[in-house]
PDB file of N, CA and C and ligand atoms in Angstrom:
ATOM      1  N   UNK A   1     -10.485   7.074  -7.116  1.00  0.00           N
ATOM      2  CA  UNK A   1      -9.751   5.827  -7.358  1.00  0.00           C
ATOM      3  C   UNK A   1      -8.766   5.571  -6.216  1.00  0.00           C
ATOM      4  N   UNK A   2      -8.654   4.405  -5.680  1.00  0.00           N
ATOM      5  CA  UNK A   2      -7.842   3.648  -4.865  1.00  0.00           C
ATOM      6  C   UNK A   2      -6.408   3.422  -5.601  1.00  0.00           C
ATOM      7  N   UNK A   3      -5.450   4.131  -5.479  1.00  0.00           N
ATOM      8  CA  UNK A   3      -4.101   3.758  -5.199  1.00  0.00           C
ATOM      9  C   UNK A   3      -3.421   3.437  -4.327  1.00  0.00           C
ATOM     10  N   UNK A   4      -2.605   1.655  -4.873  1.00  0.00           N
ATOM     11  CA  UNK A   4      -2.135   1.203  -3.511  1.00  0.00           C
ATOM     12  C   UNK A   4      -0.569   1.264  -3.853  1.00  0.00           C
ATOM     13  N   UNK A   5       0.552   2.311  -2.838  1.00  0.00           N
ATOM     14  CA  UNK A   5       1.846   2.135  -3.277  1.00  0.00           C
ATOM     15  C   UNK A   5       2.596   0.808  -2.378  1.00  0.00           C
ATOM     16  N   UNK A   6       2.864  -0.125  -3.705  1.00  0.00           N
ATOM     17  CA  UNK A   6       2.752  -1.386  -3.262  1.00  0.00           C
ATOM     18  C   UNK A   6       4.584  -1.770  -3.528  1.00  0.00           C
ATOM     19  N   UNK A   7       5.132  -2.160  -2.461  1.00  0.00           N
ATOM     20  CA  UNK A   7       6.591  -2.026  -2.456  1.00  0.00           C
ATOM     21  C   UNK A   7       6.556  -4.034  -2.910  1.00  0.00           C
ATOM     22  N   UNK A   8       7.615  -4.351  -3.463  1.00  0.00           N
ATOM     23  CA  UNK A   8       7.610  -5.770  -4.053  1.00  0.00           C
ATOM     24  C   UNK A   8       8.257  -6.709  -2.380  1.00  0.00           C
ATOM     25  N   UNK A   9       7.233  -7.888  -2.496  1.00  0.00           N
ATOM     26  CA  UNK A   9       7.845  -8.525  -0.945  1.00  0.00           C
ATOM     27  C   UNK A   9       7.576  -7.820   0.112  1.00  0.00           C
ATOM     28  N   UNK A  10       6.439  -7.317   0.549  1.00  0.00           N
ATOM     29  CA  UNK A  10       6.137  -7.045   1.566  1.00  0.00           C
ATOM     30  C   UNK A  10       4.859  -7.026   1.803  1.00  0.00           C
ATOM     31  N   UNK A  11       4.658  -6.347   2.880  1.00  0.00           N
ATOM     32  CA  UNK A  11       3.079  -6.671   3.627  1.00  0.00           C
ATOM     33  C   UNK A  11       2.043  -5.936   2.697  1.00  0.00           C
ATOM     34  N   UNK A  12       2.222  -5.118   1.739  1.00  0.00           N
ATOM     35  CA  UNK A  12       1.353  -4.488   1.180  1.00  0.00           C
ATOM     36  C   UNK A  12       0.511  -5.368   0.225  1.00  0.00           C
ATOM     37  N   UNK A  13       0.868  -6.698   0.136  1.00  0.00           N
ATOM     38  CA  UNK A  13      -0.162  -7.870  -0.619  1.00  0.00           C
ATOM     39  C   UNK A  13      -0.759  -7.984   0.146  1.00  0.00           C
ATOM     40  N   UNK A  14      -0.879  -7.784   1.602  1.00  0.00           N
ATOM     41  CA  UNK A  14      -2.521  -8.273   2.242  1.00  0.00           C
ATOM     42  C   UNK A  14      -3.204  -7.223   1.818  1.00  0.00           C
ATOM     43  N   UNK A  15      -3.121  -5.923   1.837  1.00  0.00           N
ATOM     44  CA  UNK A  15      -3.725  -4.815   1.207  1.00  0.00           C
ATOM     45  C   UNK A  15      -4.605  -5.241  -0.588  1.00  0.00           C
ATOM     46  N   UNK A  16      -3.589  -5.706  -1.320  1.00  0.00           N
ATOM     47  CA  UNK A  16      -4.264  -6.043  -2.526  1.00  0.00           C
ATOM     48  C   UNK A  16      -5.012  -7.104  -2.132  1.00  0.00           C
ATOM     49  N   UNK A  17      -5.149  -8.455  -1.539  1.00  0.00           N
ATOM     50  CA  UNK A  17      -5.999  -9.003  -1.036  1.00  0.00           C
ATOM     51  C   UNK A  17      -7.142  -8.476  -0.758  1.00  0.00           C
ATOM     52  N   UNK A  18      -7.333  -7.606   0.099  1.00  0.00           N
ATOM     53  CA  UNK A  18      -8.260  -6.832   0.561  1.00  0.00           C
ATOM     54  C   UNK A  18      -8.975  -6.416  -0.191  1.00  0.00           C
ATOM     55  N   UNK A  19      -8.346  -5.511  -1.074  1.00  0.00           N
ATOM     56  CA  UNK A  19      -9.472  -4.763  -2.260  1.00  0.00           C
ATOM     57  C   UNK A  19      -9.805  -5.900  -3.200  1.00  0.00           C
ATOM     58  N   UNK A  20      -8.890  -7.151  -3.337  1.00  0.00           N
ATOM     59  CA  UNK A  20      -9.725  -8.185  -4.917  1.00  0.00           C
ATOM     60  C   UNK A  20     -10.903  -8.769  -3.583  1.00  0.00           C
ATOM     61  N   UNK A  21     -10.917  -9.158  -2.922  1.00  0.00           N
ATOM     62  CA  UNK A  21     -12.094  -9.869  -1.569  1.00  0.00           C
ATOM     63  C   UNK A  21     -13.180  -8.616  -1.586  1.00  0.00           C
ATOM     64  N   UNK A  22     -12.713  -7.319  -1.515  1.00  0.00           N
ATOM     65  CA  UNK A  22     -13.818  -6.428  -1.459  1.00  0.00           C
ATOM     66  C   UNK A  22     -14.347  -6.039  -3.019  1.00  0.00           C
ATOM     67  N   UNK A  23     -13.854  -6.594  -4.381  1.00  0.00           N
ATOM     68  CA  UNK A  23     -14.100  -5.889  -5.498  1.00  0.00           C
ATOM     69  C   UNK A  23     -14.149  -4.800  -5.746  1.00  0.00           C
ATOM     70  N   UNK A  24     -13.331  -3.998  -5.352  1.00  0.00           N
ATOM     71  CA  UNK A  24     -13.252  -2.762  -5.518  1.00  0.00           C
ATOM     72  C   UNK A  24     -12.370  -2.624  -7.006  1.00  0.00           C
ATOM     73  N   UNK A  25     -11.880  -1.434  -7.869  1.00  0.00           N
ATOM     74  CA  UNK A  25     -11.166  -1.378  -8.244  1.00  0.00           C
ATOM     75  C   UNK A  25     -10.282  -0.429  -7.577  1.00  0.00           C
ATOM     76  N   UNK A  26      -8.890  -0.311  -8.432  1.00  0.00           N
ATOM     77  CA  UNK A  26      -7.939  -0.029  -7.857  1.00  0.00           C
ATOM     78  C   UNK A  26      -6.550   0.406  -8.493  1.00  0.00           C
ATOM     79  N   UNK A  27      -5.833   1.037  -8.190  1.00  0.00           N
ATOM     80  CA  UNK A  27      -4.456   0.994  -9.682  1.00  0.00           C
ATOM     81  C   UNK A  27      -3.666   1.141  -8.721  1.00  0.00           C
ATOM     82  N   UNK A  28      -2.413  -0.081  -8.686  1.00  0.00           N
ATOM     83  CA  UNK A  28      -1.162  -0.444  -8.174  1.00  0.00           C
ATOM     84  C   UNK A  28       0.190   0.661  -8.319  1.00  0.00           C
ATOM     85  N   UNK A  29       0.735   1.235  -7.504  1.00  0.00           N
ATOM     86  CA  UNK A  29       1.656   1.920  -8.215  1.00  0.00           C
ATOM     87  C   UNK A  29       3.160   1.155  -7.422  1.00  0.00           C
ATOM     88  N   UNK A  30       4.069   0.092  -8.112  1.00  0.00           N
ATOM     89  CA  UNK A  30       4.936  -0.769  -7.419  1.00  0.00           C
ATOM     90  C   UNK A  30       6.243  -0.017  -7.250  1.00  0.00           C
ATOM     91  N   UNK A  31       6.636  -0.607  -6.669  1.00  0.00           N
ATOM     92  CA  UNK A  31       8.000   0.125  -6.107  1.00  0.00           C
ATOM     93  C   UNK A  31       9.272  -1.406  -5.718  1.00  0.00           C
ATOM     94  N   UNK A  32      10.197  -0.643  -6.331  1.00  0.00           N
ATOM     95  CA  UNK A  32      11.390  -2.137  -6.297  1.00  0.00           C
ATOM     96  C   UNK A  32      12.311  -1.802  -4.819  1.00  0.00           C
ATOM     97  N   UNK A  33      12.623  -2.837  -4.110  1.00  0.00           N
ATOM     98  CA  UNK A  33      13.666  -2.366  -2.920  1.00  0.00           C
ATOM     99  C   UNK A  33      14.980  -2.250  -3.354  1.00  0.00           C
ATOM    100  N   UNK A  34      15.888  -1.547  -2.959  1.00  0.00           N
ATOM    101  CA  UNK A  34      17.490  -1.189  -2.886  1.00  0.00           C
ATOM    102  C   UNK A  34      18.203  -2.703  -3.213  1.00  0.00           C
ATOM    103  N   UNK A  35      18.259  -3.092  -4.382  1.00  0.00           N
ATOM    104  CA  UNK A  35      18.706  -4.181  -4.410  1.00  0.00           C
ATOM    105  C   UNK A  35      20.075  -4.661  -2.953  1.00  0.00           C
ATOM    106  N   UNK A  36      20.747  -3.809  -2.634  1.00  0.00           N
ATOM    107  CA  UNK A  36      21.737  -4.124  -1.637  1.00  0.00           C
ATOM    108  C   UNK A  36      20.919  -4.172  -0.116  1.00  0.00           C
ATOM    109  N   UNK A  37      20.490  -3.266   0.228  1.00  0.00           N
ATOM    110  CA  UNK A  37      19.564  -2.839   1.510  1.00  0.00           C
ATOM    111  C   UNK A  37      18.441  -4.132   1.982  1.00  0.00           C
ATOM    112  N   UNK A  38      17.625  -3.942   0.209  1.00  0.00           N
ATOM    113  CA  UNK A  38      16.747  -4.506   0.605  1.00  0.00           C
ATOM    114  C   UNK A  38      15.552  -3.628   1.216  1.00  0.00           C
ATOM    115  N   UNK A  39      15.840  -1.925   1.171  1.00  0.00           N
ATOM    116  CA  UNK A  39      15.066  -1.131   1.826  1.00  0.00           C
ATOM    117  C   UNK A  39      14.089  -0.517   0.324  1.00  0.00           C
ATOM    118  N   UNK A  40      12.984   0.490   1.281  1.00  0.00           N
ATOM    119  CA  UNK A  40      12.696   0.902   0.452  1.00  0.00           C
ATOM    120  C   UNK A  40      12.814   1.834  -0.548  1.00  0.00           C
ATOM    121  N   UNK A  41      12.648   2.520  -1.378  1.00  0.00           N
ATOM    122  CA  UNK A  41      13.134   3.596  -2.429  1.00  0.00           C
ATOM    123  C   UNK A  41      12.817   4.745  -1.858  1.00  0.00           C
ATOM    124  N   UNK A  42      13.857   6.055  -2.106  1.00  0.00           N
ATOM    125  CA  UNK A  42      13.704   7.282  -1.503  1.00  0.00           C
ATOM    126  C   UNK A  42      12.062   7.606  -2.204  1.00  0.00           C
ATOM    127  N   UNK A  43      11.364   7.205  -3.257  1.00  0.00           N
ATOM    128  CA  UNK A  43      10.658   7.718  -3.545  1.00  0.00           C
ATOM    129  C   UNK A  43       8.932   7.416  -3.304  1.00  0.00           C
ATOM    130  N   UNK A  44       9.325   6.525  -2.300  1.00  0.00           N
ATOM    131  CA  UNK A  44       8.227   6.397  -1.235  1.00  0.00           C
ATOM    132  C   UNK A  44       7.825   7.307  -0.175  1.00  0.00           C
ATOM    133  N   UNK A  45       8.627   7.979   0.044  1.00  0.00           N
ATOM    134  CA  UNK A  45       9.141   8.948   1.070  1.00  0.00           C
ATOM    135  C   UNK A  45       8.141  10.647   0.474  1.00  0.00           C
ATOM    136  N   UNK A  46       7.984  10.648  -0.620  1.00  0.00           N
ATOM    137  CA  UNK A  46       7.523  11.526  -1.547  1.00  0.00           C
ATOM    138  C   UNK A  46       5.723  11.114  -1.161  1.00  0.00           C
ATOM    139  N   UNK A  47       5.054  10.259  -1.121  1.00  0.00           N
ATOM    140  CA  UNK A  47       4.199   9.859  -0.616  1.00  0.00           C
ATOM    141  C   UNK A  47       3.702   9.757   0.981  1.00  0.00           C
ATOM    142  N   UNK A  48       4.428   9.208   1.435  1.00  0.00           N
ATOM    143  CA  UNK A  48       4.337   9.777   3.192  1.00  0.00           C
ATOM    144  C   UNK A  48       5.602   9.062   3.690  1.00  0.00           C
ATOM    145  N   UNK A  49       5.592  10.490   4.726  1.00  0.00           N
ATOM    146  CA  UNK A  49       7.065  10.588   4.972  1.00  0.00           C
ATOM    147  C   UNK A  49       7.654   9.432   5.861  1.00  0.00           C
ATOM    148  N   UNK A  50       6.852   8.442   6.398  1.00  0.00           N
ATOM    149  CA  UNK A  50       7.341   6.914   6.846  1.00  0.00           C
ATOM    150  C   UNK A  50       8.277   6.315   5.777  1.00  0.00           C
ATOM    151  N   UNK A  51       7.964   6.738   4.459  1.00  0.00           N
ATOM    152  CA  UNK A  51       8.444   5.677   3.556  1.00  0.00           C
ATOM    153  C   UNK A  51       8.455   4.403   3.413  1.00  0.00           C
ATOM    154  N   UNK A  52       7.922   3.980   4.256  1.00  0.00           N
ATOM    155  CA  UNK A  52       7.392   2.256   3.984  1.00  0.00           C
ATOM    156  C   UNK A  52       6.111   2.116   3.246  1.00  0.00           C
ATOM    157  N   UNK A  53       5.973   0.340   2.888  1.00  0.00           N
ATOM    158  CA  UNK A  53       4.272   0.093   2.403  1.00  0.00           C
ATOM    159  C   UNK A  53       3.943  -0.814   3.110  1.00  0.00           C
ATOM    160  N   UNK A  54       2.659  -0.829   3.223  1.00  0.00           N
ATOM    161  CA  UNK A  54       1.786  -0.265   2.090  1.00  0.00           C
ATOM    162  C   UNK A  54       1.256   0.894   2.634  1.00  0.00           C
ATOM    163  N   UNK A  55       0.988   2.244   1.621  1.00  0.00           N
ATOM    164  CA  UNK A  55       0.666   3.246   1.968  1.00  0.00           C
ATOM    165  C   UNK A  55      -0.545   3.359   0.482  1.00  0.00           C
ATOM    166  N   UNK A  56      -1.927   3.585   1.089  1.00  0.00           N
ATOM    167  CA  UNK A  56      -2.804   3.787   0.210  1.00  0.00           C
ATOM    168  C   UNK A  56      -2.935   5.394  -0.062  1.00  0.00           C
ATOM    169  N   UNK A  57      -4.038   5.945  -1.220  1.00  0.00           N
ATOM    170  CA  UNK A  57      -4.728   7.213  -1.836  1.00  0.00           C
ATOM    171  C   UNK A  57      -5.749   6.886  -1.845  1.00  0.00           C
ATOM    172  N   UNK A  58      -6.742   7.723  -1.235  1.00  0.00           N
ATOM    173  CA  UNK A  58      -8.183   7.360  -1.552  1.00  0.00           C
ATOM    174  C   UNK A  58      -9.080   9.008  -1.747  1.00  0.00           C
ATOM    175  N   UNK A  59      -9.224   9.068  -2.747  1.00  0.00           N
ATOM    176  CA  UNK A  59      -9.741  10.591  -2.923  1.00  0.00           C
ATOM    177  C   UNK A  59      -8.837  11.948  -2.143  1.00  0.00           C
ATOM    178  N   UNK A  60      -7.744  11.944  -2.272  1.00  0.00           N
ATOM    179  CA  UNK A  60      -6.618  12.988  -1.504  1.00  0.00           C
ATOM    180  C   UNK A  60      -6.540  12.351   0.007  1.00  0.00           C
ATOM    181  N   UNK A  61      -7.170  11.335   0.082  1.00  0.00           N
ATOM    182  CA  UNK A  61      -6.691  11.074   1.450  1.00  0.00           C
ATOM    183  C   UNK A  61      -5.315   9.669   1.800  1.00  0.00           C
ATOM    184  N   UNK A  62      -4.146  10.252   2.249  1.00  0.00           N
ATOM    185  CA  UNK A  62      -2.862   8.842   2.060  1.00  0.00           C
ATOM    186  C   UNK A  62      -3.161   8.261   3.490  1.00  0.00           C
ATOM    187  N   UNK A  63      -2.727   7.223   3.838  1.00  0.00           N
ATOM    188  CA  UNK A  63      -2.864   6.719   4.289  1.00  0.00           C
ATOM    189  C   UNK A  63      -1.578   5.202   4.629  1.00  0.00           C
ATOM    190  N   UNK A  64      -1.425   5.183   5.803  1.00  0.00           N
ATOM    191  CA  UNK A  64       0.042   4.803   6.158  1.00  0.00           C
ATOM    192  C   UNK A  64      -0.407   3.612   7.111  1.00  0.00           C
ATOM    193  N   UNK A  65       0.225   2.533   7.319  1.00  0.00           N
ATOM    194  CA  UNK A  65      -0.094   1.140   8.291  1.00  0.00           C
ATOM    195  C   UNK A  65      -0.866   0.217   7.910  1.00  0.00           C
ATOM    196  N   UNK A  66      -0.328  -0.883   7.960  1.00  0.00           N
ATOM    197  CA  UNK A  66      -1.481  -2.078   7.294  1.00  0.00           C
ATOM    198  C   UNK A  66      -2.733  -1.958   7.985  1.00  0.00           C
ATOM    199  N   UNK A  67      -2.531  -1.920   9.512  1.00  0.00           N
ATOM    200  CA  UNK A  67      -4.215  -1.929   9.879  1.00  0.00           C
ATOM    201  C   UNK A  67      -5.247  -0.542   9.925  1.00  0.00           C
ATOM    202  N   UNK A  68      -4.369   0.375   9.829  1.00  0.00           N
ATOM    203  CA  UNK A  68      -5.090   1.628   9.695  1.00  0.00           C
ATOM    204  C   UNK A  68      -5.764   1.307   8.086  1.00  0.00           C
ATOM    205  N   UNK A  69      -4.909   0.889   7.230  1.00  0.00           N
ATOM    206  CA  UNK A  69      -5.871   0.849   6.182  1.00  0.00           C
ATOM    207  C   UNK A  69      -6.750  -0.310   5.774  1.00  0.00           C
ATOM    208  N   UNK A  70      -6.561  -1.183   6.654  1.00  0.00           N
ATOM    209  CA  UNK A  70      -7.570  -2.290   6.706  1.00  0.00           C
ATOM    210  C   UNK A  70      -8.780  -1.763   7.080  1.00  0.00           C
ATOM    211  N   UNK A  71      -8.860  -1.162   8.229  1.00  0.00           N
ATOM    212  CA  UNK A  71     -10.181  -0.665   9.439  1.00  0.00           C
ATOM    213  C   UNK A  71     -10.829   0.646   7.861  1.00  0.00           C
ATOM    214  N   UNK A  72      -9.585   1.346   7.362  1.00  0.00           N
ATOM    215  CA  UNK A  72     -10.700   2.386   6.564  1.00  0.00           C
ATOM    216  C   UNK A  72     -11.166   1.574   5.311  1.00  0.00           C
ATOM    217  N   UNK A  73     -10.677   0.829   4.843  1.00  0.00           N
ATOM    218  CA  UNK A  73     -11.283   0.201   3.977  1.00  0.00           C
ATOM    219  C   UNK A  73     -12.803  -0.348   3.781  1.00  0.00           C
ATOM    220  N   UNK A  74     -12.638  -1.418   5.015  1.00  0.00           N
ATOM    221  CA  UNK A  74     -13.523  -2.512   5.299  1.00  0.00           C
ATOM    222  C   UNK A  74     -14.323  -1.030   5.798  1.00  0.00           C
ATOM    223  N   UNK A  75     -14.006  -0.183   6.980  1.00  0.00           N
ATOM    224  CA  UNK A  75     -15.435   0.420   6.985  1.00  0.00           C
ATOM    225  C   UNK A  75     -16.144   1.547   5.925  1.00  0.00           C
ATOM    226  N   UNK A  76     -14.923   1.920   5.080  1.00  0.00           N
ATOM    227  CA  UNK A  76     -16.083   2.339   3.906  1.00  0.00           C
ATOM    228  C   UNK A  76     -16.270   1.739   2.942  1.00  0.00           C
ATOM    229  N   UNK A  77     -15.777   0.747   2.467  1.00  0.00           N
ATOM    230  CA  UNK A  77     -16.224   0.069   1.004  1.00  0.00           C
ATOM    231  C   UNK A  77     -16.826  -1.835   1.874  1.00  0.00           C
ATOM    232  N   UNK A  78     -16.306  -1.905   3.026  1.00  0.00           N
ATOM    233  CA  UNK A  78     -17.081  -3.168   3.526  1.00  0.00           C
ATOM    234  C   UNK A  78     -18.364  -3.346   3.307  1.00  0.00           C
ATOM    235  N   UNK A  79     -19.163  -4.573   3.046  1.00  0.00           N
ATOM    236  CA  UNK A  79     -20.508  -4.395   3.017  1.00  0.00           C
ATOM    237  C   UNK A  79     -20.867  -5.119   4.847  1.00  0.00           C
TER     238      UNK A  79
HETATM  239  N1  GSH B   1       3.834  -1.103  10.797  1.00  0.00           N
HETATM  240  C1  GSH B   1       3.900  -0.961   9.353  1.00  0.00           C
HETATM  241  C2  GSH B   1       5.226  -1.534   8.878  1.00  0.00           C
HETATM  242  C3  GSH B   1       5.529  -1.120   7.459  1.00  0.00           C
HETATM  243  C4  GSH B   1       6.833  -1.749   6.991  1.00  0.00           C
HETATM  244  O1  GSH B   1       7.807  -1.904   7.765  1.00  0.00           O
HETATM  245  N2  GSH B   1       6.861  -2.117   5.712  1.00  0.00           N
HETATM  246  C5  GSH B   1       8.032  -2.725   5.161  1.00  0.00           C
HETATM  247  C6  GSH B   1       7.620  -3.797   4.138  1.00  0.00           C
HETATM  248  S1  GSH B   1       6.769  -5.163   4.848  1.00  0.00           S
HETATM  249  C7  GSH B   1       8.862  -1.715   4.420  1.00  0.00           C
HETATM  250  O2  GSH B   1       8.337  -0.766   3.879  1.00  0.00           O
HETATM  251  N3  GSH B   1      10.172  -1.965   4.389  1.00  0.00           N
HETATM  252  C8  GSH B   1      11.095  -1.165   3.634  1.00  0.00           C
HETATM  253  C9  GSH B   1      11.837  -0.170   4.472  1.00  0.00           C
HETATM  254  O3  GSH B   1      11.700  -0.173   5.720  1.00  0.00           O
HETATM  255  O4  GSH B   1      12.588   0.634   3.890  1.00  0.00           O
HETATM  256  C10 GSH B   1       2.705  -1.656   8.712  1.00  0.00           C
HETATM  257  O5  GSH B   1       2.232  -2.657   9.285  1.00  0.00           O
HETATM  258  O6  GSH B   1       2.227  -1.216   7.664  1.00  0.00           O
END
């Protein structure tokens, strides 16, 4: 299963884009920013140590950068 850690207001909706265009399924795990900051939660950081999103799971494999996980996507679940 595809987990996408999806931070609220940020680039990680082109990511969900991606997987509803590819039909894949998928389970969202969201994350709220520092209401003051505006940053992200220490507990992104627990996931890969960038701490930003969008950061995907795909069978034990994480995965960090919008286009790094565009390119693995599209080339394994792309038709
Ligand atoms: N180059 C990265 C940038 C990731 C990034 O900066 N994400 C922002 C959201 S759009 C973020 O996590 N901001 C919260 C923070 O920096 O704490 C990518 O394209 O995925």
């Amino acid at each position: 299963m595809i987990t996408v850690h999806h931070l609220e207001n940020s680039r990680s909706q082109r990511v969900l884009w991606l997987l509803e265009e590819l039909g894949l399924d998928y389970e969202v795990k969201r994350y709220e920013r520092d209401p003051e900051t505006r940053l992200a939660p220490p507990a992104l950081k627990t996931v890969h140590p960038l701490g930003k999103s969008p950061v995907i799971s795909d069978d034990g494999l994480v995965i960090a950068e919008t286009g790094a996980i565009i390119d693995y996507l599209v080339g394994k679940y792309g038709d």
